């Protein structure tokens, strides 16, 4: 071993080197001299002194013990079998395949020898190909009758005209005047002599001098699997080489022989073909160029275990054809790693068809988690009922295609109210009582039901089990509603990210086990600016819908905000896809709640009443109010700060943000900085914490007013805001004949909402 001086610490017995068991350029082989153990962090091989000798040169355990003892100067007593139990390693290319039965007693004979020399042409050793010749003169086949039986042995000169039949050091024996054979106590007999050879021979490459000549001439060098293939390459007019111990035993010493070479690795198209990567990687930074040739990739019908010799003999391969193959052969690139994490390259992804399921196309992804959040009285339960029934019936929702399937509505907060709303939807949409829509309402506190909590794993598991039963009953299950999160998580600290994450983990378990999309109904914070509770609630879900009631902007301090009304005088609610992880966000749609009288009556004979979602009605041309909105006070200050920030620091609107015709935006930080510059604080300058709270409260109040009135847009995920283009100056009053006697419904309605109402076509509700 050659230790790495930079990485090793001999004083502590901490030694590092390039691993002798696999090809590498940087040390990953570690030896602990104090413990007498080794471990390679590259190939994983490990053990002690004896395992090292056995793994490296095939030394048996008894011989390894004696070798280590001799190196340590320790004498060992003779064992029961005498002093000759040392076993040098067997030949690395000895075949394990048995010959056909009739050839079992026939002695193998040498049919071909291949000389391995040093760079100057001096013989180092030979590789001998041995076969068994049958009495009829034919060569013996393998036991299965397929292919000619053969084996390979190495021998080296002993310096006295005889051969040593191994390249390893160790104990050998021979009859007087014969060749040296690996010592075998069972074959040792009286009159034989033994000798211990302290050193062996190193494996090198075949045709070493020719390889150096080819490199100097800039000609390609073919690394093949065996000497026969190397000779075939030479017959074609190319430089062919191999290593005597096979590609499995390729080392850095072999790779060093190919510095600045144009290498073509051409191994057998079988299991050895996989070892081409090992050779190619070891040549990185050494060879000038590396290519790998797999005949099966370029020759139609090429056999699985074929090589260059098979190509010449069976397919008539010629030098001209080989030159053409080399011209089209690309430089080597390692195969992509076998990923345990589903890795795919960009090129692979580009060629794959897009496979992405939507429950509601371009709004809600299938088998995901959806948070539906709104202020009190914003219409959350009506919206989720309308959405669920559209899915159950396979109808478009808000102009978007849905995937039809069964729906389960866990009404934790208001089971009776949910049933009433469901009856109202059926009545408003003309669904006969005899028609069973696949929509199941669970009231855990009625009809003998058990309580339900997302804080209890056992209850969640029972809920999953029943959901799967309903899925089997209807043949599908696409949508599960949990209404509301607060009631399903009594006792949870909503502001704790840890507790929120555990609850979402159980929600995710329901999603995974049922295959359905989970919709969780939740509340906005007190200011109506964001989803209530920990940010983990929305951070870990793909879709968030926010609901708000549209309000006018007061024109003076004495005036309160008023609901924006449609043409029928009904308050308009606005739903916005605030988060769409895998699609375009900020899509919005408006709706109103329309009264429905049921056929059933109460004890006074009056019909039960409820509401359903409906499309806002248009204002008539004569009834449409003029835009008299004028921004004042804090709203005016924030509006001016927004337009100034966008003028000074404006940027292109990011892809995936739906802001209508708006193309520019500004970062929230730049916008807030402009507000801070204009704002008159009540808190003194040294009380920065108080000023920060004052600024946050001010922005929470004013930005929501500007958003509701259509002056401003915002995307919290991308932390940007934008001016919608709406002017803060009222439109000039137009003369009417005759003037309206009273202010019609919809007074103060923002122009962008007014345009949306005027452009409405067929209602999706």
XYZ file of C-alpha atoms in Angstrom:
765
model
C 0.000 0.000 0.000
C 1.123 3.557 -0.728
C -0.274 5.772 2.022
C -1.495 9.294 1.342
C 0.842 11.613 3.265
C -1.570 14.507 3.281
C -4.496 12.622 4.768
C -2.728 10.033 6.960
C -1.612 10.522 10.562
C 0.999 7.820 11.292
C 1.411 8.949 14.889
C -2.177 7.974 15.627
C -2.217 4.958 13.345
C -4.766 6.742 11.144
C -3.794 5.743 7.601
C -5.439 6.553 4.231
C -4.759 5.301 0.699
C -6.442 4.650 -2.636
C -8.382 1.412 -2.310
C -6.683 -1.672 -3.820
C -10.060 -3.337 -4.353
C -11.596 -0.804 -6.763
C -10.409 1.939 -9.100
C -10.321 5.440 -7.610
C -8.287 8.635 -7.767
C -8.758 9.953 -4.228
C -8.100 8.009 -0.987
C -11.180 6.352 0.533
C -9.406 3.288 2.026
C -8.847 3.720 5.778
C -6.705 1.531 8.041
C -6.589 1.717 11.824
C -3.107 0.525 12.778
C -3.978 0.298 16.467
C -7.004 -1.933 15.923
C -5.569 -3.785 12.955
C -8.665 -3.208 10.824
C -9.474 -1.543 7.500
C -12.566 -0.145 5.772
C -13.092 1.363 2.324
C -15.691 4.118 2.232
C -15.941 3.726 -1.541
C -16.655 0.018 -2.116
C -17.507 -0.941 1.469
C -14.912 -3.717 1.919
C -13.611 -4.111 5.469
C -11.861 -6.582 7.740
C -8.567 -7.339 9.486
C -5.046 -8.337 8.353
C -6.122 -11.828 7.366
C -9.214 -10.684 5.475
C -7.058 -8.152 3.616
C -4.634 -10.803 2.341
C -7.470 -13.151 1.467
C -9.429 -10.483 -0.404
C -6.455 -8.937 -2.190
C -4.492 -11.977 -3.373
C -6.742 -14.909 -2.518
C -4.574 -16.161 0.360
C -6.145 -18.860 2.546
C -6.598 -18.196 6.237
C -3.770 -20.513 7.466
C -1.306 -18.941 5.044
C -2.512 -15.449 5.961
C -1.876 -16.219 9.633
C 1.640 -17.462 8.852
C 2.349 -14.452 6.608
C 1.263 -11.952 9.268
C 3.212 -13.882 11.933
C 6.333 -13.869 9.790
C 6.026 -10.115 9.194
C 5.695 -9.639 12.968
C 8.630 -11.969 13.751
C 6.437 -14.503 15.575
C 7.089 -18.269 15.297
C 4.092 -20.542 14.905
C 3.978 -24.256 15.818
C 3.291 -26.741 13.045
C -0.362 -27.687 12.757
C -1.714 -31.254 12.528
C -1.197 -31.260 8.784
C 2.448 -30.225 8.960
C 4.213 -27.034 7.969
C 2.927 -26.938 4.395
C -0.643 -25.657 4.782
C 0.158 -22.283 3.199
C -1.951 -21.749 0.088
C -1.051 -19.105 -2.483
C -4.053 -17.604 -4.228
C -5.675 -19.465 -7.049
C -5.488 -18.072 -10.556
C -7.875 -15.118 -11.061
C -9.271 -16.483 -14.357
C -9.629 -20.172 -13.498
C -13.013 -21.293 -14.797
C -15.602 -22.584 -12.317
C -17.561 -24.277 -15.108
C -17.226 -28.065 -15.299
C -16.502 -29.772 -18.637
C -18.816 -32.344 -20.160
C -18.733 -35.609 -18.146
C -16.753 -37.564 -20.747
C -13.887 -35.054 -20.478
C -13.623 -35.040 -16.714
C -10.439 -37.156 -16.559
C -8.730 -35.624 -19.589
C -5.790 -33.399 -18.747
C -6.122 -29.813 -20.076
C -3.551 -28.770 -22.636
C -2.254 -25.381 -23.673
C -3.807 -24.250 -26.949
C -2.656 -20.640 -26.911
C -0.233 -18.449 -24.976
C -0.330 -14.695 -24.686
C 2.856 -12.863 -23.735
C 2.697 -9.986 -21.280
C 5.786 -7.801 -21.420
C 7.048 -4.634 -19.881
C 7.119 -1.405 -21.911
C 10.444 -2.470 -23.446
C 9.156 -5.855 -24.626
C 10.816 -8.053 -21.968
C 8.624 -11.024 -20.990
C 7.026 -10.730 -17.573
C 4.558 -13.621 -17.704
C 2.228 -15.525 -19.989
C -1.505 -16.141 -19.936
C -2.194 -19.688 -21.104
C -5.490 -20.788 -22.578
C -6.137 -24.450 -21.760
C -8.763 -26.781 -23.234
C -9.493 -30.526 -23.101
C -9.215 -32.536 -26.302
C -11.510 -35.554 -26.622
C -10.337 -38.859 -28.163
C -12.117 -37.990 -31.414
C -9.980 -34.853 -31.737
C -12.746 -32.364 -30.884
C -12.586 -29.975 -27.985
C -14.658 -30.695 -24.879
C -17.696 -28.548 -24.272
C -19.111 -27.177 -21.043
C -21.248 -29.411 -18.871
C -24.450 -27.959 -20.344
C -23.194 -28.698 -23.850
C -23.020 -25.015 -24.783
C -19.691 -23.504 -25.768
C -16.185 -24.881 -25.625
C -14.779 -25.504 -22.160
C -11.701 -23.401 -21.439
C -9.712 -21.991 -18.593
C -6.852 -19.525 -18.233
C -3.730 -19.765 -16.080
C -0.795 -17.418 -15.652
C 2.817 -18.460 -15.459
C 6.060 -16.534 -15.096
C 9.715 -17.451 -15.689
C 11.631 -18.638 -12.624
C 14.935 -17.399 -14.054
C 16.228 -20.930 -14.530
C 14.317 -21.965 -17.616
C 11.196 -23.181 -15.818
C 7.786 -21.673 -15.082
C 6.088 -20.597 -11.878
C 2.347 -21.216 -12.407
C 1.063 -18.173 -10.546
C 1.873 -14.490 -10.267
C 1.501 -14.501 -6.487
C 4.145 -14.933 -3.829
C 3.902 -17.945 -1.579
C 4.709 -21.620 -1.180
C 5.231 -23.698 -4.340
C 6.244 -27.305 -5.041
C 7.607 -29.306 -7.989
C 9.085 -32.555 -9.040
C 12.776 -32.335 -9.728
C 13.419 -30.376 -12.920
C 9.755 -29.513 -13.417
C 7.665 -26.337 -13.220
C 6.652 -24.813 -9.933
C 3.008 -25.377 -8.905
C 0.994 -23.929 -6.068
C 1.660 -26.000 -2.968
C -1.061 -28.523 -2.182
C -0.542 -30.782 0.837
C -2.833 -33.414 -0.670
C -0.709 -33.643 -3.806
C 2.659 -33.265 -2.147
C 4.646 -36.512 -2.166
C 8.085 -37.742 -1.184
C 10.820 -36.608 -3.506
C 9.159 -33.327 -4.358
C 10.822 -30.085 -3.421
C 9.226 -26.895 -2.092
C 10.209 -23.290 -2.281
C 8.768 -20.082 -0.892
C 8.838 -17.209 -3.367
C 8.889 -13.956 -1.418
C 7.722 -11.810 -4.304
C 5.247 -12.245 -7.092
C 4.519 -10.513 -10.350
C 2.163 -7.582 -10.889
C -0.612 -7.830 -13.443
C -0.141 -5.462 -16.359
C -1.741 -4.771 -19.726
C -1.500 -6.887 -22.863
C 0.689 -5.585 -25.736
C 2.093 -2.831 -23.539
C 4.716 -1.585 -26.078
C 2.097 -1.391 -28.852
C -0.194 0.604 -26.583
C 2.494 3.220 -25.968
C 3.209 3.454 -29.697
C -0.504 3.966 -30.482
C -0.800 6.668 -27.796
C 2.238 8.508 -29.194
C 0.737 8.319 -32.705
C -2.666 9.586 -31.502
C -4.381 6.381 -32.623
C -7.334 4.864 -30.733
C -6.599 2.084 -28.235
C -9.268 -0.605 -27.781
C -9.606 -2.076 -24.293
C -11.351 -5.432 -24.693
C -12.288 -8.275 -22.341
C -9.666 -10.858 -23.305
C -6.494 -11.509 -25.268
C -8.363 -13.171 -28.149
C -10.455 -10.034 -28.635
C -7.306 -7.894 -28.445
C -5.750 -9.971 -31.234
C -8.954 -9.568 -33.250
C -8.623 -5.790 -32.911
C -5.023 -6.043 -34.121
C -6.152 -8.121 -37.112
C -8.543 -5.273 -37.974
C -5.642 -2.836 -37.910
C -6.225 -1.310 -34.480
C -4.315 -1.410 -31.214
C -6.070 -3.852 -28.887
C -5.271 -4.547 -25.252
C -6.695 -6.009 -22.055
C -5.509 -6.821 -18.544
C -4.627 -10.360 -17.532
C -6.815 -10.522 -14.450
C -9.953 -9.375 -16.253
C -11.834 -6.104 -15.969
C -13.117 -7.176 -12.553
C -9.578 -6.762 -11.192
C -8.793 -3.496 -12.977
C -6.683 -1.163 -10.817
C -5.313 2.362 -10.896
C -1.989 0.905 -12.065
C -3.672 -0.331 -15.232
C -5.386 3.035 -15.777
C -2.032 4.842 -15.475
C -0.816 3.054 -18.632
C -3.325 5.042 -20.744
C -2.280 8.608 -20.025
C -3.217 10.883 -22.980
C -4.722 7.909 -24.857
C -7.803 7.904 -27.077
C -9.495 4.937 -25.393
C -12.406 2.875 -26.728
C -13.731 0.451 -24.108
C -15.166 -2.539 -25.929
C -16.105 -5.212 -23.387
C -18.298 -8.281 -23.805
C -21.979 -7.489 -24.057
C -22.791 -9.418 -20.863
C -22.182 -8.781 -17.195
C -18.704 -7.477 -18.086
C -20.392 -4.707 -20.024
C -21.536 -3.208 -16.748
C -17.872 -2.990 -15.709
C -17.168 -0.579 -18.562
C -18.293 2.188 -16.207
C -15.602 1.177 -13.715
C -12.882 1.368 -16.348
C -14.168 4.618 -17.840
C -14.364 6.352 -14.475
C -10.842 5.230 -13.557
C -9.533 6.803 -16.788
C -11.085 10.187 -16.084
C -8.342 12.799 -15.971
C -5.821 10.304 -17.371
C -6.914 9.395 -20.897
C -7.302 12.153 -23.464
C -10.624 10.731 -24.618
C -12.838 7.840 -23.487
C -15.608 6.159 -25.458
C -17.600 3.016 -24.669
C -18.782 0.705 -27.452
C -21.706 -1.654 -26.949
C -22.194 -3.605 -30.175
C -25.792 -4.370 -29.219
C -26.534 -0.645 -29.510
C -25.162 -0.281 -33.051
C -25.557 -3.725 -34.652
C -29.141 -5.010 -35.088
C -29.594 -8.577 -33.817
C -26.315 -8.632 -31.916
C -26.242 -11.401 -29.291
C -26.480 -10.658 -25.599
C -23.026 -12.078 -24.781
C -21.273 -11.040 -27.960
C -17.892 -9.328 -28.296
C -15.720 -7.878 -31.061
C -14.636 -11.348 -32.184
C -18.294 -12.421 -32.533
C -18.951 -9.273 -34.560
C -16.158 -10.148 -37.002
C -16.922 -13.872 -37.240
C -20.746 -13.773 -37.216
C -21.573 -10.386 -38.711
C -18.649 -9.980 -41.110
C -17.324 -6.919 -39.335
C -14.526 -5.127 -41.175
C -12.007 -2.390 -40.470
C -13.967 0.067 -42.636
C -17.163 -0.634 -40.742
C -15.380 -0.254 -37.417
C -14.017 3.131 -38.477
C -17.583 4.246 -39.280
C -18.763 3.040 -35.875
C -16.009 4.977 -34.114
C -16.899 8.175 -35.995
C -20.421 8.132 -34.574
C -19.451 6.951 -31.087
C -19.960 9.739 -28.528
C -17.599 10.487 -25.685
C -18.297 8.551 -22.510
C -20.770 9.853 -20.004
C -21.450 7.922 -16.811
C -24.863 6.370 -16.452
C -27.202 8.364 -14.226
C -27.286 7.127 -10.631
C -29.958 4.662 -9.589
C -32.036 7.007 -7.463
C -33.846 5.973 -4.311
C -35.693 9.299 -4.334
C -37.320 9.195 -7.778
C -34.790 11.511 -9.435
C -35.362 12.416 -13.091
C -33.192 14.468 -15.407
C -34.488 17.586 -17.109
C -34.315 15.840 -20.486
C -36.375 12.915 -19.205
C -39.017 15.222 -17.790
C -39.158 17.222 -21.032
C -40.071 14.099 -23.001
C -42.696 12.869 -20.535
C -46.343 13.754 -21.030
C -47.736 16.061 -18.362
C -49.724 14.010 -15.878
C -51.463 16.231 -13.345
C -54.928 15.674 -11.967
C -57.319 18.470 -11.084
C -60.430 18.046 -8.983
C -61.587 21.438 -10.268
C -59.569 22.265 -13.353
C -57.074 25.105 -12.846
C -58.388 25.714 -9.316
C -58.116 22.692 -7.015
C -55.725 19.794 -7.478
C -56.900 16.243 -7.057
C -55.891 14.334 -3.904
C -54.579 17.514 -2.310
C -55.484 19.618 0.721
C -57.574 22.786 0.412
C -58.056 25.455 3.075
C -61.243 27.529 2.666
C -60.967 30.529 4.973
C -63.196 33.527 5.454
C -64.384 36.151 7.885
C -67.471 35.552 9.961
C -70.629 35.629 7.788
C -68.521 35.523 4.601
C -70.449 32.494 3.333
C -67.852 29.727 3.853
C -70.324 26.931 4.540
C -72.539 27.931 1.597
C -69.568 28.049 -0.763
C -68.192 24.663 0.295
C -71.676 23.126 -0.002
C -72.050 24.535 -3.509
C -68.582 23.331 -4.483
C -69.188 19.854 -3.050
C -72.540 19.419 -4.805
C -71.051 20.497 -8.139
C -68.376 17.796 -7.694
C -70.925 15.183 -6.645
C -73.039 15.968 -9.736
C -70.126 16.431 -12.140
C -71.089 20.037 -12.977
C -68.737 22.930 -13.752
C -67.817 25.088 -10.786
C -67.339 28.830 -11.378
C -66.722 28.058 -15.042
C -64.198 25.287 -14.364
C -64.594 21.588 -15.148
C -64.911 19.232 -12.159
C -64.134 15.548 -11.697
C -67.339 13.804 -10.627
C -67.235 11.673 -7.511
C -68.742 11.086 -4.105
C -68.438 13.738 -1.382
C -68.307 13.336 2.406
C -69.127 16.408 4.505
C -68.011 16.110 8.149
C -70.218 18.824 9.710
C -68.479 19.136 13.080
C -69.688 22.690 13.716
C -73.339 22.722 12.591
C -74.826 19.444 11.450
C -78.440 20.647 11.399
C -77.547 23.820 9.514
C -75.582 21.791 6.972
C -78.612 19.551 6.369
C -80.795 22.652 5.921
C -78.359 24.160 3.400
C -78.229 20.843 1.561
C -82.022 20.741 1.298
C -81.971 24.331 0.050
C -79.456 23.467 -2.672
C -81.577 20.534 -3.854
C -84.726 22.699 -3.891
C -83.031 25.589 -5.737
C -81.571 23.229 -8.360
C -84.711 21.163 -8.898
C -83.280 17.864 -7.623
C -86.042 15.371 -6.937
C -86.203 13.819 -3.442
C -85.987 10.438 -5.189
C -82.595 11.273 -6.698
C -79.652 10.152 -4.542
C -76.753 12.505 -5.121
C -73.475 10.928 -3.839
C -73.140 13.498 -1.053
C -72.898 12.207 2.531
C -73.291 14.536 5.533
C -71.867 13.307 8.833
C -73.150 14.940 12.016
C -70.995 13.446 14.791
C -73.407 14.660 17.489
C -76.650 13.383 15.971
C -78.186 10.077 14.885
C -76.118 8.160 17.411
C -72.850 9.368 15.895
C -69.621 9.531 17.828
C -67.608 12.683 18.364
C -64.916 13.530 15.822
C -61.566 15.168 16.500
C -58.443 15.647 14.429
C -56.547 15.547 17.725
C -57.310 11.843 18.216
C -55.517 9.249 16.069
C -58.031 6.529 16.923
C -60.987 8.664 15.782
C -59.141 9.623 12.618
C -58.512 5.948 11.831
C -62.217 5.124 12.366
C -63.167 8.040 10.127
C -60.830 6.755 7.407
C -62.322 3.274 7.679
C -65.880 4.603 7.234
C -64.828 6.856 4.359
C -63.458 3.797 2.578
C -66.768 1.995 3.125
C -68.653 4.912 1.537
C -66.112 4.883 -1.287
C -66.907 1.233 -1.929
C -70.647 1.944 -1.711
C -70.597 4.761 -4.305
C -67.688 3.448 -6.325
C -65.696 6.669 -5.886
C -64.685 9.303 -3.344
C -63.273 12.607 -4.592
C -63.957 15.247 -1.950
C -63.976 15.250 1.879
C -65.023 18.394 3.755
C -64.088 19.043 7.389
C -66.262 21.917 8.637
C -64.704 23.569 10.620
C -61.070 23.198 11.675
C -61.693 24.977 14.979
C -64.464 22.556 16.009
C -62.485 19.515 14.848
C -59.436 20.554 16.898
C -60.865 21.674 20.244
C -58.020 22.224 22.678
C -55.415 22.937 19.990
C -53.260 26.042 20.184
C -53.789 27.346 16.647
C -50.706 29.534 16.913
C -48.445 26.587 17.681
C -46.758 25.390 14.505
C -45.986 22.063 16.194
C -49.629 21.331 17.054
C -50.846 22.614 13.673
C -48.348 20.362 11.880
C -49.554 17.307 13.810
C -53.160 18.041 12.845
C -52.200 18.557 9.209
C -50.327 15.266 9.414
C -53.597 13.525 10.319
C -55.407 15.384 7.537
C -52.720 14.203 5.163
C -53.186 10.642 6.405
C -56.885 10.847 5.540
C -55.958 12.146 2.079
C -53.417 9.404 1.439
C -55.625 6.544 2.647
C -58.812 7.646 0.881
C -57.328 9.174 -2.282
C -59.702 12.141 -1.919
C -59.125 15.895 -1.843
C -59.491 17.283 1.708
C -61.209 20.669 2.151
C -60.779 22.182 5.614
C -63.056 25.129 6.437
C -61.323 27.714 8.631
C -61.532 31.342 9.763
C -59.565 34.488 8.917
C -57.893 36.500 11.666
C -59.656 39.358 13.423
C -58.475 41.900 10.867
C -59.469 39.702 7.955
C -55.975 39.950 6.508
C -54.814 36.315 6.667
C -55.806 32.793 7.640
C -56.096 32.504 11.409
C -53.447 30.680 13.409
C -49.988 29.359 12.650
C -48.493 29.922 9.221
C -47.960 26.126 9.077
C -51.690 25.794 8.341
C -51.337 27.325 4.870
C -47.632 26.721 4.263
C -48.051 22.957 3.886
C -51.120 22.804 1.637
C -51.324 23.307 -2.161
C -54.552 25.350 -2.296
C -56.039 28.169 -0.206
C -59.295 29.989 -0.980
C -60.044 33.228 0.904
C -63.566 34.677 1.168
C -64.484 38.272 1.906
C -67.537 40.442 1.686
C -66.912 43.394 -0.636
C -67.174 46.731 1.163
C -67.185 50.346 0.001
C -64.548 52.832 1.178
C -65.907 55.498 3.536
C -65.727 59.022 2.096
C -65.391 60.727 5.468
C -64.711 59.906 9.086
C -68.394 59.818 9.978
C -69.236 57.264 7.299
C -68.916 53.494 7.849
C -68.032 50.966 5.135
C -71.082 49.529 3.419
C -71.526 46.183 1.649
C -71.192 46.315 -2.111
C -74.556 45.201 -3.513
C -75.500 43.549 -6.776
C -78.353 44.662 -9.018
C -80.864 42.947 -6.726
C -79.539 44.619 -3.591
C -77.712 41.533 -2.265
C -74.246 41.805 -0.658
C -71.495 40.532 -2.947
C -68.960 38.014 -1.628
C -65.602 37.576 -3.287
C -63.727 34.263 -3.360
C -60.034 34.349 -4.281
C -57.651 31.473 -4.932
C -54.957 32.938 -2.701
C -52.601 29.974 -3.107
C -52.270 27.546 -5.988
C -48.970 25.733 -5.516
C -48.958 24.108 -8.945
C -50.914 26.583 -11.020
C -51.974 30.217 -11.420
C -53.077 31.891 -8.197
C -55.233 34.961 -7.514
C -58.111 33.761 -9.657
C -61.305 35.234 -8.267
C -65.045 34.874 -8.587
C -67.985 36.646 -6.978
C -71.231 35.282 -5.591
C -74.230 36.307 -3.560
C -76.498 34.346 -1.235
C -79.995 33.847 -2.555
C -82.926 32.986 -0.291
C -84.644 29.621 -0.771
C -87.929 28.557 0.858
C -88.251 24.840 1.515
C -91.430 22.841 1.095
C -91.312 21.798 4.745
C -92.930 24.141 7.266
C -92.406 24.863 10.940
C -94.980 24.571 13.729
C -96.417 27.965 12.745
C -96.964 26.834 9.184
C -94.197 28.987 7.781
C -91.687 27.479 5.322
C -88.140 26.825 6.469
C -85.723 29.182 4.772
C -82.063 28.962 3.890
C -79.689 30.315 1.254
C -77.707 29.068 -1.713
C -74.877 30.531 -3.760
C -75.885 32.465 -6.863
C -74.241 34.712 -9.415
C -74.574 38.452 -8.695
C -77.141 40.131 -10.902
C -76.250 43.068 -13.148
C -77.163 46.643 -12.511
C -79.329 48.149 -15.236
C -77.848 51.015 -17.242
C -80.091 53.558 -15.509
C -79.509 52.111 -12.053
C -75.743 51.819 -12.295
C -74.242 54.211 -9.738
C -71.574 56.713 -10.610
C -68.125 56.203 -9.167
C -67.936 58.886 -6.506
C -65.146 57.209 -4.535
C -62.483 59.649 -3.375
C -59.628 58.356 -1.240
C -58.971 60.293 1.925
C -56.807 60.117 5.024
C -54.892 56.907 5.592
C -56.289 55.257 2.459
C -54.991 58.136 0.349
C -51.574 57.969 2.035
C -51.237 54.244 1.355
C -52.461 54.624 -2.235
C -49.860 57.343 -2.908
C -47.141 55.207 -1.303
C -48.132 52.274 -3.513
C -48.020 54.228 -6.764
C -44.717 55.897 -5.776
C -43.098 52.571 -4.822
C -44.240 50.975 -8.061
C -42.904 53.933 -10.064
C -39.500 53.828 -8.339
C -39.023 50.085 -7.823
C -41.514 48.457 -10.181
C -40.798 45.015 -11.583
C -42.479 42.652 -14.009
C -45.317 40.637 -12.543
C -44.085 37.065 -11.904
C -45.518 34.221 -13.927
C -48.416 32.429 -12.285
C -49.950 35.587 -10.751
C -53.391 36.463 -12.115
C -53.762 40.257 -11.888
C -55.922 40.915 -14.926
C -54.312 43.385 -17.312
C -51.724 44.527 -14.751
C -48.131 43.758 -15.779
C -46.094 45.546 -13.071
C -45.775 45.085 -9.326
C -43.502 46.071 -6.434
C -42.085 44.145 -3.491
C -43.947 44.444 -0.204
C -40.771 45.683 1.492
C -40.394 48.606 -0.945
C -44.087 49.443 -0.553
C -43.921 49.371 3.271
C -40.811 51.571 3.187
C -42.764 54.207 1.234
C -45.649 54.058 3.722
C -43.223 54.440 6.636
C -41.714 57.581 5.044
C -45.151 59.232 4.713
C -46.705 58.120 7.982
C -46.962 60.345 11.074
C -46.397 58.088 14.060
C -47.931 58.627 17.470
C -45.136 56.714 19.217
C -41.819 58.559 19.686
C -38.891 57.657 17.432
C -36.963 55.783 20.123
C -39.865 53.334 20.660
C -39.338 51.341 17.490
C -41.348 48.331 18.651
C -44.393 50.501 19.311
C -43.968 52.201 15.933
C -43.750 48.828 14.215
C -47.024 47.713 15.784
C -48.636 51.029 14.860
C -47.479 50.582 11.249
C -48.750 46.984 11.095
C -52.206 47.933 12.414
C -52.405 50.861 9.997
C -51.451 48.727 6.983
C -53.821 45.934 7.981
C -56.750 48.371 7.992
C -55.942 50.429 4.925
C -54.632 47.788 2.521
C -57.726 45.632 3.006
C -59.926 48.622 2.222
C -57.946 49.375 -0.946
C -58.043 45.730 -2.046
C -61.808 45.469 -1.491
C -62.339 48.698 -3.409
C -60.259 47.532 -6.355
C -57.325 49.955 -6.020
C -54.721 47.404 -4.989
C -53.765 43.748 -5.508
C -51.587 41.522 -3.365
C -49.894 38.094 -3.467
C -48.623 37.107 -0.020
C -46.785 34.001 -1.258
C -44.609 36.041 -3.618
C -44.600 39.049 -1.240
C -45.655 41.539 -3.905
C -48.357 44.212 -4.284
C -49.547 46.166 -7.289
C -51.666 49.149 -8.295
C -54.626 47.970 -10.348
C -54.690 51.156 -12.424
C -57.847 52.498 -10.840
C -57.711 56.270 -10.286
C -58.175 57.797 -6.832
C -60.138 60.644 -8.402
C -63.892 60.255 -8.839
C -65.274 60.015 -12.354
C -67.014 63.214 -13.548
C -70.695 63.260 -12.887
C -72.849 62.611 -15.939
C -76.169 64.308 -16.476
C -79.185 62.064 -16.355
C -82.737 62.713 -17.441
C -84.551 62.475 -15.172
C -82.227 62.224 -12.103
C -82.860 59.204 -9.914
C -85.120 59.995 -6.971
C -83.242 57.688 -4.583
C -79.799 56.091 -4.470
C -80.137 52.642 -6.040
C -78.719 49.393 -4.584
C -75.033 48.977 -5.252
C -73.981 52.479 -4.254
C -70.209 52.716 -3.942
C -69.569 49.595 -5.974
C -65.941 49.623 -7.276
C -65.591 49.951 -11.071
C -63.635 46.682 -11.480
C -66.396 44.730 -9.739
C -68.945 46.664 -11.792
C -67.127 45.648 -15.002
C -67.077 42.026 -13.878
C -70.827 42.104 -13.234
C -71.500 43.690 -16.613
C -69.421 41.056 -18.407
C -71.214 38.135 -16.774
C -72.616 35.510 -19.051
C -74.265 32.324 -17.901
C -74.211 31.877 -14.113
C -72.167 28.924 -12.857
C -74.207 28.658 -9.662
